[in-house]
Short mmCIF file of C-alpha atoms in Angstrom, two decimals:
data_model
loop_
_atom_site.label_atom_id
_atom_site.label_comp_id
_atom_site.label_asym_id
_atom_site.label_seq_id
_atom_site.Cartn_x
_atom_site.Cartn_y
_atom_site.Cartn_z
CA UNK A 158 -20.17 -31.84 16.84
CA UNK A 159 -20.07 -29.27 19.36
CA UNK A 160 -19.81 -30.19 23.34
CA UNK A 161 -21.31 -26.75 25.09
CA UNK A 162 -24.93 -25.80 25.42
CA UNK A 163 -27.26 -24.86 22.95
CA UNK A 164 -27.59 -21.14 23.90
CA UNK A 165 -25.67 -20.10 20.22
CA UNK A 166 -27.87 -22.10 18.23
CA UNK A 167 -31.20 -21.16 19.76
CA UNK A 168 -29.98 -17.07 20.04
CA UNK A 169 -30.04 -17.71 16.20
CA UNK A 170 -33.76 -19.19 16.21
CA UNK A 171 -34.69 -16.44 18.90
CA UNK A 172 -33.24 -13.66 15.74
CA UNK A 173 -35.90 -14.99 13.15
CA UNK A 174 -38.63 -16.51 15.37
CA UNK A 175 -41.78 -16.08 12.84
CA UNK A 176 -45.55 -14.99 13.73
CA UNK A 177 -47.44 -18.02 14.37
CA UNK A 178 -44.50 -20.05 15.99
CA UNK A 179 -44.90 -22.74 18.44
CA UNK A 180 -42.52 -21.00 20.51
CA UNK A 181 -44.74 -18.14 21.21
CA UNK A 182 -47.39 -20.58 22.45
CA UNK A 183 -47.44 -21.37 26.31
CA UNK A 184 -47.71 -24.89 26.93
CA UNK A 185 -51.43 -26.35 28.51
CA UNK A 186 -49.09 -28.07 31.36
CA UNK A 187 -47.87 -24.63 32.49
CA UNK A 188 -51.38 -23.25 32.29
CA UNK A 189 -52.41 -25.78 34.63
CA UNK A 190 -49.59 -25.24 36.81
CA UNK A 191 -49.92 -21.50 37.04
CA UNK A 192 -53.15 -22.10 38.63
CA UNK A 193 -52.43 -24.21 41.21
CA UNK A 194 -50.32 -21.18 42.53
CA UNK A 195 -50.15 -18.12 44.96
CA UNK A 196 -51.56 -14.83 43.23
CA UNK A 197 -48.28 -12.72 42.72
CA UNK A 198 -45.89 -15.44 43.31
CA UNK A 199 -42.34 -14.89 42.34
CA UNK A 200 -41.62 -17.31 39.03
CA UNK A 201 -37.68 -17.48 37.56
CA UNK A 202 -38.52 -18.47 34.27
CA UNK A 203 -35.14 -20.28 33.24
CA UNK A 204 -34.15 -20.03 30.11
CA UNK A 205 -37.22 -18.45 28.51
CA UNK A 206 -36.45 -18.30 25.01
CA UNK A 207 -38.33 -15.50 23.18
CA UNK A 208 -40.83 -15.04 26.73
CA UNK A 209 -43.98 -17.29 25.50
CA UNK A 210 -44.17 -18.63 29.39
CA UNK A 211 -42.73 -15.32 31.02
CA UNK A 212 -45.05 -13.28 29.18
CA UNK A 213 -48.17 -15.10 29.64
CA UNK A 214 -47.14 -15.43 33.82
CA UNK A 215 -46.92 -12.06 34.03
CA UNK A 216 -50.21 -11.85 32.66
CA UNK A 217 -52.01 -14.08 35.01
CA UNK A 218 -50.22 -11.13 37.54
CA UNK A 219 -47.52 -13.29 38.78
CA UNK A 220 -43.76 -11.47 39.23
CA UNK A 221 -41.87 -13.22 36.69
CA UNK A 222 -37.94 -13.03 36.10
CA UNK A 223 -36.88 -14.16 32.98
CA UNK A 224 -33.52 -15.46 32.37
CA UNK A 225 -31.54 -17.04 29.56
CA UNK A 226 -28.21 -16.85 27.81
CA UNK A 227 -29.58 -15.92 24.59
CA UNK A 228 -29.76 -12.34 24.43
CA UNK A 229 -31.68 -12.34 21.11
CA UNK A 230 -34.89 -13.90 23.09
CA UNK A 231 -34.60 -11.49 25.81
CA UNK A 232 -34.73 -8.39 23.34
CA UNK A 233 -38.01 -9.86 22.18
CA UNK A 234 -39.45 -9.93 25.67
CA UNK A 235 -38.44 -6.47 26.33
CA UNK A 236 -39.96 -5.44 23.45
CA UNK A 237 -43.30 -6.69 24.99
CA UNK A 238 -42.05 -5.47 28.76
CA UNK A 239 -43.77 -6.66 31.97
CA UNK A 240 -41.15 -9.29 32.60
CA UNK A 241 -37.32 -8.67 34.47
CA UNK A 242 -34.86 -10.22 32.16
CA UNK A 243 -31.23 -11.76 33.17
CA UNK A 244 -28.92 -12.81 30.61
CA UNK A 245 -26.94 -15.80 32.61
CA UNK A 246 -26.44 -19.33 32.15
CA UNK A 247 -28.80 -21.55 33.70
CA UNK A 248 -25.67 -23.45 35.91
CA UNK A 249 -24.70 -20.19 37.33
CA UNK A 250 -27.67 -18.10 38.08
CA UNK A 251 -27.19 -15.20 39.78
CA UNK A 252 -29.84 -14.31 42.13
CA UNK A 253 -29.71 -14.70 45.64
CA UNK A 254 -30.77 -17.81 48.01
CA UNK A 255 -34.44 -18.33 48.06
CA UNK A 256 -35.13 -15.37 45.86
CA UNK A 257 -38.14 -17.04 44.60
CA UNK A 258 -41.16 -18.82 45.12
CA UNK A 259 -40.72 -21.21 41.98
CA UNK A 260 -39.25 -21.97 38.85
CA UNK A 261 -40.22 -23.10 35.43
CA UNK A 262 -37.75 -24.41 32.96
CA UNK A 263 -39.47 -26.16 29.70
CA UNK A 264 -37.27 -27.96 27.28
CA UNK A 265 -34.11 -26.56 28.82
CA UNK A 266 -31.89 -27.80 31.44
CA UNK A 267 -31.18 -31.21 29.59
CA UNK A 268 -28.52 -29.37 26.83
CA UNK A 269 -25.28 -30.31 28.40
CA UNK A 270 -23.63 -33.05 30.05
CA UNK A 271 -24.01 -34.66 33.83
CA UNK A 272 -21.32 -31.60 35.37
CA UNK A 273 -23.36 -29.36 33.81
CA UNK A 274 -26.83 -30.93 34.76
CA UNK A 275 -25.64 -31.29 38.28
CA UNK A 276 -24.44 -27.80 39.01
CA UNK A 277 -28.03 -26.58 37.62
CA UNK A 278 -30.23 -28.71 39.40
CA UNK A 279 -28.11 -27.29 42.34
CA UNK A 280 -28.80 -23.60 41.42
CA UNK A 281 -32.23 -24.22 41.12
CA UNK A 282 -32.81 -25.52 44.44
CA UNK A 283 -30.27 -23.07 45.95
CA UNK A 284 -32.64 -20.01 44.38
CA UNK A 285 -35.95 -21.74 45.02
CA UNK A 286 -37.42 -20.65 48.96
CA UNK A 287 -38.14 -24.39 51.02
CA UNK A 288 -41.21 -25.87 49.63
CA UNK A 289 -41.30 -23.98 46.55
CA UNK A 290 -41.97 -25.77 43.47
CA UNK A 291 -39.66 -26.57 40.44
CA UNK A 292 -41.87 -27.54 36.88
CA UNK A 293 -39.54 -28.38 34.29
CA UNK A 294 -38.81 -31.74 31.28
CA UNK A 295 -35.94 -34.35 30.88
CA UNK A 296 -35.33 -36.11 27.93
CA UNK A 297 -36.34 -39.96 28.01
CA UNK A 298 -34.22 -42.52 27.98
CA UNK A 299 -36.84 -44.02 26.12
CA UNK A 300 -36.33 -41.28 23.55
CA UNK A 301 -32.66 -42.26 22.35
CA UNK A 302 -33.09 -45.08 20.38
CA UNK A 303 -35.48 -42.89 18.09
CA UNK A 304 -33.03 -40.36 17.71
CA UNK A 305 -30.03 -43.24 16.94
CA UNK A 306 -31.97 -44.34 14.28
CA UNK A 307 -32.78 -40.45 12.62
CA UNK A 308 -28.98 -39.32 13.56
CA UNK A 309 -25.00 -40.55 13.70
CA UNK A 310 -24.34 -39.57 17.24
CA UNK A 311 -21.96 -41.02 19.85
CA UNK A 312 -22.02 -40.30 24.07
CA UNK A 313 -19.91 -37.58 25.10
CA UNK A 314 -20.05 -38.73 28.64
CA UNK A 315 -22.64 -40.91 30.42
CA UNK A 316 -26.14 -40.10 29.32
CA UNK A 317 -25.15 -37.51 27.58
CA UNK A 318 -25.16 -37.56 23.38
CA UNK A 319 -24.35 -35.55 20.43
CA UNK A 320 -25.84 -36.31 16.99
CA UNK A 321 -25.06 -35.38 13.46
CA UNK A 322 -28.33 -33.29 12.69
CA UNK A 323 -27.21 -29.74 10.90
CA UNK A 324 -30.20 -27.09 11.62
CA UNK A 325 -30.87 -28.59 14.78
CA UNK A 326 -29.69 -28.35 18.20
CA UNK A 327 -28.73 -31.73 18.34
CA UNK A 328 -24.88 -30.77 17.82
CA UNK A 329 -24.84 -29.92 21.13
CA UNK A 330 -25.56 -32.16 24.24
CA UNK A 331 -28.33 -33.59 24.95
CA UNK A 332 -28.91 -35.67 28.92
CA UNK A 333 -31.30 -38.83 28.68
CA UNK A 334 -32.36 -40.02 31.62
CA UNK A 335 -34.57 -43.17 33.08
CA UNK A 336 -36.42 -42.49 36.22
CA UNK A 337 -34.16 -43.59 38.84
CA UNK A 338 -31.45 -41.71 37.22
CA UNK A 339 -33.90 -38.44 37.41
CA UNK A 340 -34.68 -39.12 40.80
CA UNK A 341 -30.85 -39.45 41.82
CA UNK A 342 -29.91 -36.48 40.16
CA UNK A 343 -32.62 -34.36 41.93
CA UNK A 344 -31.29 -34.89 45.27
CA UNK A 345 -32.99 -32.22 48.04
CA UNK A 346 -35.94 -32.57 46.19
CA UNK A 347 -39.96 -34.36 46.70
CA UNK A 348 -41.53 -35.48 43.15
CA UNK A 349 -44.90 -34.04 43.28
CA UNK A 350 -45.73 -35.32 39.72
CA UNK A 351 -43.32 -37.33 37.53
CA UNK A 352 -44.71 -38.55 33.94
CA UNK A 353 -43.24 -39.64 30.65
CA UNK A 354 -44.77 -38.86 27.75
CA UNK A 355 -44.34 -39.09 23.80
CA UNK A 356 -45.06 -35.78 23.01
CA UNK A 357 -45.85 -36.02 19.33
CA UNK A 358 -46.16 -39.79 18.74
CA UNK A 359 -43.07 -39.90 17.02
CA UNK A 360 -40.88 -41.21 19.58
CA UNK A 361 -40.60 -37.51 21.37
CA UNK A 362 -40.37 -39.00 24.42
CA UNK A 363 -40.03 -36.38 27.49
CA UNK A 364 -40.26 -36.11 31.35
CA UNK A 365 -42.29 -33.83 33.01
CA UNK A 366 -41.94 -33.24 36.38
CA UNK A 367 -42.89 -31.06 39.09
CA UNK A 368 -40.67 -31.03 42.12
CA UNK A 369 -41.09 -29.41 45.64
CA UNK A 370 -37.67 -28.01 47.17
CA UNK A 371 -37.31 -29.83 50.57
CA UNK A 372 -36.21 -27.42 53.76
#
């Protein structure tokens, strides 16, 4: 069991993502975000995988950085091009204050433990102008139990839990959350949607949130 983020194991997914892949396939809940947005707003996608978010903003003509520690993903959205990629880690980004209008992270920010969480969130709303909006997903605490009974797994530190699953991601942390806990930790910010949802019906339970930096 590994206590870092997940950057090494996803860098290997982003190396043989195949056609047809969910991953390429931008989710209906950023679609709908998108549009509730500025034309030619500036979006830091954070930690944008192989680009299928990144790729599709810059499409709809917004000015989209992308930015993840995986440089395998990155090559494949340069191969595409129309998007500024970063290779950083998402608790040390290195832009400057306010350098953009908002930021999507999808399935992301929950590999690692609270210190690592915390100095994120942080970033985030350091890089994000006042009133710009953050659109990202926590893992359920709603979700654990499913994944005690799949996996062995113990907590590394409070909330957060490695599990026993080789192929997955799962080696590395993973943060579960309730809502007050999700609320705490986003200190600085106003929910402007908050919603927990099974994604799959198998127990996939997930946060999605959309947050509005405060001034």
């Amino acid at each position: 069991m590994k206590t870092d983020t997940a950057d090494s194991h996803w860098n290997q997914e982003w190396a043989n993502i195949e056609t047809g892949s969910a991953w390429l396939t931008p989710e209906p809940d950023v679609q709908a975000w998108a549009a509730t947005l500025a034309p030619g707003a500036r979006i830091l996608d954070l930690g944008a995988g192989v680009g299928r978010h990144a790729l599709w903003l810059a499409g709809q003509g917004f000015d989209v950085t992308a930015l993840d520690a995986a440089p395998d993903g990155l090559a494949e959205i340069d191969k595409a091009g129309g998007v500024t990629t970063v290779l950083g880690r998402m608790d040390a980004l290195p832009f400057e204050d306010g350098a953009f209008d908002h930021v999507l992270s999808w399935n992301v920010i929950y590999h690692g433990n609270e210190d690592i969480l915390l100095r994120t969130i942080a970033e985030i709303r350091r890089v994000l102008r006042p009133g710009g909006q953050y659109l990202g997903t926590m893992l359920s605490k709603r979700r654990l139990p499913h994944e005690q009974t799949r996996y062995p797994g113990r907590e590394i530190g409070r909330n957060a839990w490695v599990f026993d699953a080789p192929g997955t991601d799962k080696g590395h942390p993973h943060y579960f959350c309730s809502a007050a806990e999700l609320l705490a930790l986003f200190s600085g910010f106003e929910v402007k949607a908050l919603e927990d949802r099974d994604h799959s019906g198998d127990g996939s339970w997930h946060w999605h949130l959309v947050m509005e930096r405060l001034g």
